[in-house]
Short mmCIF file of C-alpha atoms in Angstrom, two decimals:
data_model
loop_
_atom_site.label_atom_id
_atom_site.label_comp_id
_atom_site.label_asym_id
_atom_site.label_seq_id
_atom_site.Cartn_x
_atom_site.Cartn_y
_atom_site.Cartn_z
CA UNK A 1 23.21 -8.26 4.41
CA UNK A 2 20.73 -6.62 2.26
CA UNK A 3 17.05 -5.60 4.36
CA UNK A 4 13.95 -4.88 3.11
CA UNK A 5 11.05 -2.97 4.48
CA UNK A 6 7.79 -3.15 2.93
CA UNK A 7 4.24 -1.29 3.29
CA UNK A 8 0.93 -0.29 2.08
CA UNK A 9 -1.23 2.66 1.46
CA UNK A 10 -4.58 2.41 0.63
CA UNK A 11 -6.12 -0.76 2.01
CA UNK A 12 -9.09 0.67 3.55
CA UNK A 13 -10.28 3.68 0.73
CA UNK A 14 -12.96 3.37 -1.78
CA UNK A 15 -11.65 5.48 -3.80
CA UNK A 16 -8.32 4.73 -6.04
CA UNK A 17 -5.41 2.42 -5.61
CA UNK A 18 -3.58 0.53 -3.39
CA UNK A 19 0.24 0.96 -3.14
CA UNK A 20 2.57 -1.91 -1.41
CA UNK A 21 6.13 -0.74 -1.20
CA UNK A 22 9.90 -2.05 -0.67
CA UNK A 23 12.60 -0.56 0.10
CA UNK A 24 15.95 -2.34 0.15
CA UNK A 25 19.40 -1.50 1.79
CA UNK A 26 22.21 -2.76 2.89
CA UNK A 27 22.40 -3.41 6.71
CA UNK A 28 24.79 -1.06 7.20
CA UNK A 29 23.31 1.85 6.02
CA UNK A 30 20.29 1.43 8.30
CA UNK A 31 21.08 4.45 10.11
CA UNK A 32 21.25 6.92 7.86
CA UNK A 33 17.37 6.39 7.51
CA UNK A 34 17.23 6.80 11.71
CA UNK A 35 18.98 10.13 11.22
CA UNK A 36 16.84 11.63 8.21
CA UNK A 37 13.87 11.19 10.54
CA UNK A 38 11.57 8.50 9.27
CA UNK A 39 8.35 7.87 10.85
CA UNK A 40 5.06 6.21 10.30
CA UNK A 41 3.88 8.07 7.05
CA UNK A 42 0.58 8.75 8.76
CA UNK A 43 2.34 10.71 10.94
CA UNK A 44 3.81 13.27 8.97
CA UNK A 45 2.57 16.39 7.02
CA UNK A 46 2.57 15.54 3.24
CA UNK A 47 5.24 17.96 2.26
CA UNK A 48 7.46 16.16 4.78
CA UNK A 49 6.53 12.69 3.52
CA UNK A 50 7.52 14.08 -0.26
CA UNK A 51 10.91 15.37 1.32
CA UNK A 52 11.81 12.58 2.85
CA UNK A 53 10.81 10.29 -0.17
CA UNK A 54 13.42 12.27 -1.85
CA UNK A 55 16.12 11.56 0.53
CA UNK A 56 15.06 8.02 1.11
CA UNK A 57 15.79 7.48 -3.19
CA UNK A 58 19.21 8.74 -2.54
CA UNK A 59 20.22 5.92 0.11
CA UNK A 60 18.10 3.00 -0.87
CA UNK A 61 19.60 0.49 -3.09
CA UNK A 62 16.30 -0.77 -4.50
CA UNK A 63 12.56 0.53 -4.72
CA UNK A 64 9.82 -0.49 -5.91
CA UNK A 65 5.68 -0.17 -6.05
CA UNK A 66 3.14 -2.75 -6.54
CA UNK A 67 0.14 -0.75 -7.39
CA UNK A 68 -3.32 -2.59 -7.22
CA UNK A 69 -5.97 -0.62 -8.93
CA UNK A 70 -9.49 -0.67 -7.58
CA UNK A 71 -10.78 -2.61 -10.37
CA UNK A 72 -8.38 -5.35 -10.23
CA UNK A 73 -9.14 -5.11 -6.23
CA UNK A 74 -12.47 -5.57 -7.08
CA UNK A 75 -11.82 -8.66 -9.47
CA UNK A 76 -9.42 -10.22 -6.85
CA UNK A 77 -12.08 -9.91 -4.53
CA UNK A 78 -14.36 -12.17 -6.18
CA UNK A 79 -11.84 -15.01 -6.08
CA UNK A 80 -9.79 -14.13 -2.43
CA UNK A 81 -10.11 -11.93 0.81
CA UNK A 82 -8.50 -8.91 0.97
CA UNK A 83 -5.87 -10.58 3.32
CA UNK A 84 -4.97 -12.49 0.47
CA UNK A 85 -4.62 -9.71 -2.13
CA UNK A 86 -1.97 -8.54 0.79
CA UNK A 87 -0.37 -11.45 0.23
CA UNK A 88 -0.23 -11.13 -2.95
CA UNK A 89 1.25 -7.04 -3.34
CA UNK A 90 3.46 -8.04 -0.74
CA UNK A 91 4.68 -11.07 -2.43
CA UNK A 92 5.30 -9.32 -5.26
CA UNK A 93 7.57 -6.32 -3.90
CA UNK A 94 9.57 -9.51 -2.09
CA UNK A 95 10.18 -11.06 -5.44
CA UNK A 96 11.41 -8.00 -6.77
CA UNK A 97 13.75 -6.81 -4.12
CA UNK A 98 14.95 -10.48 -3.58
CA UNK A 99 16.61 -9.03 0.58
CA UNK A 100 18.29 -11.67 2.71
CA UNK A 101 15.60 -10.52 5.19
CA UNK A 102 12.29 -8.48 5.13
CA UNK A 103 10.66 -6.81 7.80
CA UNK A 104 6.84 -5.98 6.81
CA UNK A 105 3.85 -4.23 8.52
CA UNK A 106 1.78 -7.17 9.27
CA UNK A 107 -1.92 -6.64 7.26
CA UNK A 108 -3.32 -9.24 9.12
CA UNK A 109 -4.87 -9.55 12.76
CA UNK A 110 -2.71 -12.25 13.37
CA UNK A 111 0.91 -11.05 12.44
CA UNK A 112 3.07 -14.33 12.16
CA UNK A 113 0.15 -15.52 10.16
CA UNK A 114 1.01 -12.59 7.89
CA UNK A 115 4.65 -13.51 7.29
CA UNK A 116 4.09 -17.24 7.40
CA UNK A 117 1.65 -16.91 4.31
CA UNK A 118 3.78 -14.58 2.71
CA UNK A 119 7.09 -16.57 3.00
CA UNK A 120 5.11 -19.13 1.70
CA UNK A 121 3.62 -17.04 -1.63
CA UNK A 122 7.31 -16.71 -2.05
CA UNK A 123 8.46 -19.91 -2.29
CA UNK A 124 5.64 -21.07 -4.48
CA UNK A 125 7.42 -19.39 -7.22
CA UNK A 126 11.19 -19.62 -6.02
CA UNK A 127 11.19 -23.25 -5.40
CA UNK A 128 14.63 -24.28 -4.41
CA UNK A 129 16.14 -20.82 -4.08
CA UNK A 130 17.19 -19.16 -0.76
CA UNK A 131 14.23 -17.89 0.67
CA UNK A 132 14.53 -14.72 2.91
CA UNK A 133 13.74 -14.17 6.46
CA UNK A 134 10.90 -12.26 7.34
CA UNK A 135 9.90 -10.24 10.14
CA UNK A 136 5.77 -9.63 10.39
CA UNK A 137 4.63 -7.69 12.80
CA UNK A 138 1.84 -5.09 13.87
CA UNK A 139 2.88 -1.07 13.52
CA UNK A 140 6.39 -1.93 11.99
CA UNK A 141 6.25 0.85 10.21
CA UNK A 142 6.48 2.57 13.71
CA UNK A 143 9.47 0.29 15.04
CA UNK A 144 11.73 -0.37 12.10
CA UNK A 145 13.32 2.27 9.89
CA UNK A 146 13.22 0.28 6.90
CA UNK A 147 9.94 0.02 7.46
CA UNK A 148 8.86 3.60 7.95
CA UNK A 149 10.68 4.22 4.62
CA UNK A 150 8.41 2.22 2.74
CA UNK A 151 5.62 3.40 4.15
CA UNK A 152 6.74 7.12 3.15
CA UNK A 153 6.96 6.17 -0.69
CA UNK A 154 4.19 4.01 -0.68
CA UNK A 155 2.01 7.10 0.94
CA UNK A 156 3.63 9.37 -1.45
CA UNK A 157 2.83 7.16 -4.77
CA UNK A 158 -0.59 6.86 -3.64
CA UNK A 159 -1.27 10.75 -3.02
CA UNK A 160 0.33 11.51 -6.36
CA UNK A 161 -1.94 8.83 -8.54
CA UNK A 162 -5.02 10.19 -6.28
CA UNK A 163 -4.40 13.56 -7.09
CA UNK A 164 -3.95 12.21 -10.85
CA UNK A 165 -7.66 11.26 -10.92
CA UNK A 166 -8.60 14.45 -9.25
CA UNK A 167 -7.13 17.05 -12.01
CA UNK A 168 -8.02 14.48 -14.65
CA UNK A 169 -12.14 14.22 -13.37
CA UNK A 170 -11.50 17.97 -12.23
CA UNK A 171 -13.40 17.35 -8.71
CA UNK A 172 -11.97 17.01 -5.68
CA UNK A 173 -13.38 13.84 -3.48
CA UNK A 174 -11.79 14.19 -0.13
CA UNK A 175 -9.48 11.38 1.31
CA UNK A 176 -11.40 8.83 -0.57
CA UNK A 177 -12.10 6.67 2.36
CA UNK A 178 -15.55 5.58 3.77
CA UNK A 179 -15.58 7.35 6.46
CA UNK A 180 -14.99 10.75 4.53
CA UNK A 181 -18.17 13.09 3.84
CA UNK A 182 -16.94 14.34 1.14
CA UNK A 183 -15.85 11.09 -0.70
CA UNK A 184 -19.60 10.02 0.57
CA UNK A 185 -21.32 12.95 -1.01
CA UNK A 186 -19.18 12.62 -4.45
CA UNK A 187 -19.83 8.92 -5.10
CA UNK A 188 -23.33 9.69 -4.61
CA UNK A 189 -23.40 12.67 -6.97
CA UNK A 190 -21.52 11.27 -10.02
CA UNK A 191 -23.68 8.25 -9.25
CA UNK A 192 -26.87 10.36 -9.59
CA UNK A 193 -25.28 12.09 -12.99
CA UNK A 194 -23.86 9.23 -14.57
CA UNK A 195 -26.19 5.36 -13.15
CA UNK A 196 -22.75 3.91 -12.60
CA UNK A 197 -19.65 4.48 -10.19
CA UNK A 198 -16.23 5.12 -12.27
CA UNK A 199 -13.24 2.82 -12.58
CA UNK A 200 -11.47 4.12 -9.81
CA UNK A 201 -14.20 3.31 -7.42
CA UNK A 202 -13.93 -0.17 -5.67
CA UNK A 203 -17.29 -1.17 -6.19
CA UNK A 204 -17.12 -4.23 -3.73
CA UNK A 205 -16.55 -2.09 -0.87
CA UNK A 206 -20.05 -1.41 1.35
CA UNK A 207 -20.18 2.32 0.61
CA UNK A 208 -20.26 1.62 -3.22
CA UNK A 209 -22.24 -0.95 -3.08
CA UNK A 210 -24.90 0.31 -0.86
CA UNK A 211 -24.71 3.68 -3.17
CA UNK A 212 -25.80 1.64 -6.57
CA UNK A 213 -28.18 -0.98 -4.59
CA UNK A 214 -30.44 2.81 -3.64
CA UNK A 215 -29.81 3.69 -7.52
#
C-alpha cells in the first residue's frame, strides 16, 4: 500500500510563498522515517530540517511541492477563503502522488471537515477512479511519520525560495510573518521608498493592507 503525508509552510506569513508538500511511500518502509528522526519541522533547527530532507529524498518514492505565490494567494483570495486555497494546494499534491491513502495536517478548525472537502476536490477531477483514503487531523505532522516528512521538505522549500528573495532584494526581512518586527519595519520602509509593496508581499493580509491604507 502506497501512503502519503502531506503539509504546509507558510500559511500565516506576509511575506513570500506558501509550500504544500507530499511525500509518498510504500507502507512498509514507514519505519525507516521513525528511525531517521522526523519531527514536526517547527521543531527542529534548520540545519537539521535540511539533513533530514536529504535523507527523506533517499527513501521516499514520490515528492512533490505545490508552491502558491503571494500574488496568486492574493488573487485566490478575492474569489475563496484561505481554507479553500488549502484545499486547493492540498488537492493538488493528492493528484500528483495518486497514494491508496493520505494522511494530512488538517488546515482547518474542524479537521474531518478538512479531509471531507479535500476528498471531495479530488474526485471532482477523478470522477470514476479509485479515490484514496484520507486521514485529516490536527498536529499530524506531530503523530504520523509520513506526515512529519512532508512537513520537513515543505519547511525546507519555503526557507530556500525566502532566502531567494532576500539575496535577490539584498535585505534581510526577518521571518516574514506579522507578528515579526523586523518584517513590520521592512514593509514599511520599502513602502515609504517605493508607494507600493513588492510582489512577494501578500497584500490582502491586514499588515499590508493597513501599511498602504497610512500611505
Amino acid at each position: 500500500m502506497k501512503i502519503a503525508g502531506i503539509d504546509e509552510a507558510g500559511k500565516g506569513p506576509v511575506i513570500g510563498p506558501m509550500c504544500v508538500a507530499g511525500v509518498i511511500m510504500d507502507e512498509s518502509n514507514i519505519n525507516a522515517l521513525k528511525n531517521l528522526g522526523v519531527a514536526d519541522s517547527k521543531k527542529l533547527s534548520p540545519k537539521k530540517r535540511e539533513n533530514l530532507a536529504r535523507q527523506i529524498r533517499k527513501y521516499a518514492d514520490g515528492i512533490f511541492i505545490q508552491e502558491i505565490e503571494a500574488c496568486q494567494i492574493d488573487e485566490l483570495r478575492n474569489i475563496m477563503s484561505m481554507n479553500d486555497i488549502m484545499i486547493r494546494g492540498f488537492s493538488s499534491v493528492l493528484e500528483n502522488l495518486k497514494p491508496d491513502m493520505a494522511y494530512v495536517d488538517a488546515a482547518d478548525v474542524n479537521a474531518e471537515r478538512f479531509g471531507k472537502k479535500l476528498l471531495a476536490a479530488y474526485e471532482k477531477k477523478h470522477e470514476g477512479e479509485k479515490k484514496p483514503e484520507i486521514v485529516s487531523e490536527h498536529r499530524a505532522d506531530d503523530i504520523y511519520p509520513i506526515v512529519s516528512a512532508a512537513s520537513i521538505i515543505a519547511k525546507v522549500r519555503r526557507d530556500e525560495l525566502i532566502g531567494n528573495i532576500k539575496t535577490s532584494i539584498n535585505e534581510d526581512f526577518g521571518s516574514g510573518y506579522p507578528s515579526d518586527p523586523k518584517t513590520k519595519k521592512f514593509l514599511q520602509e520599502w513602502m515609504d521608498k517605493n508607494g507600493n509593496l513588492p510582489d512577494f508581499v501578500r497584500h490582502s493580509w491586514k499588515t499590508a493592507a493597513k501599511i498602504k491604507v497610512s500611505k
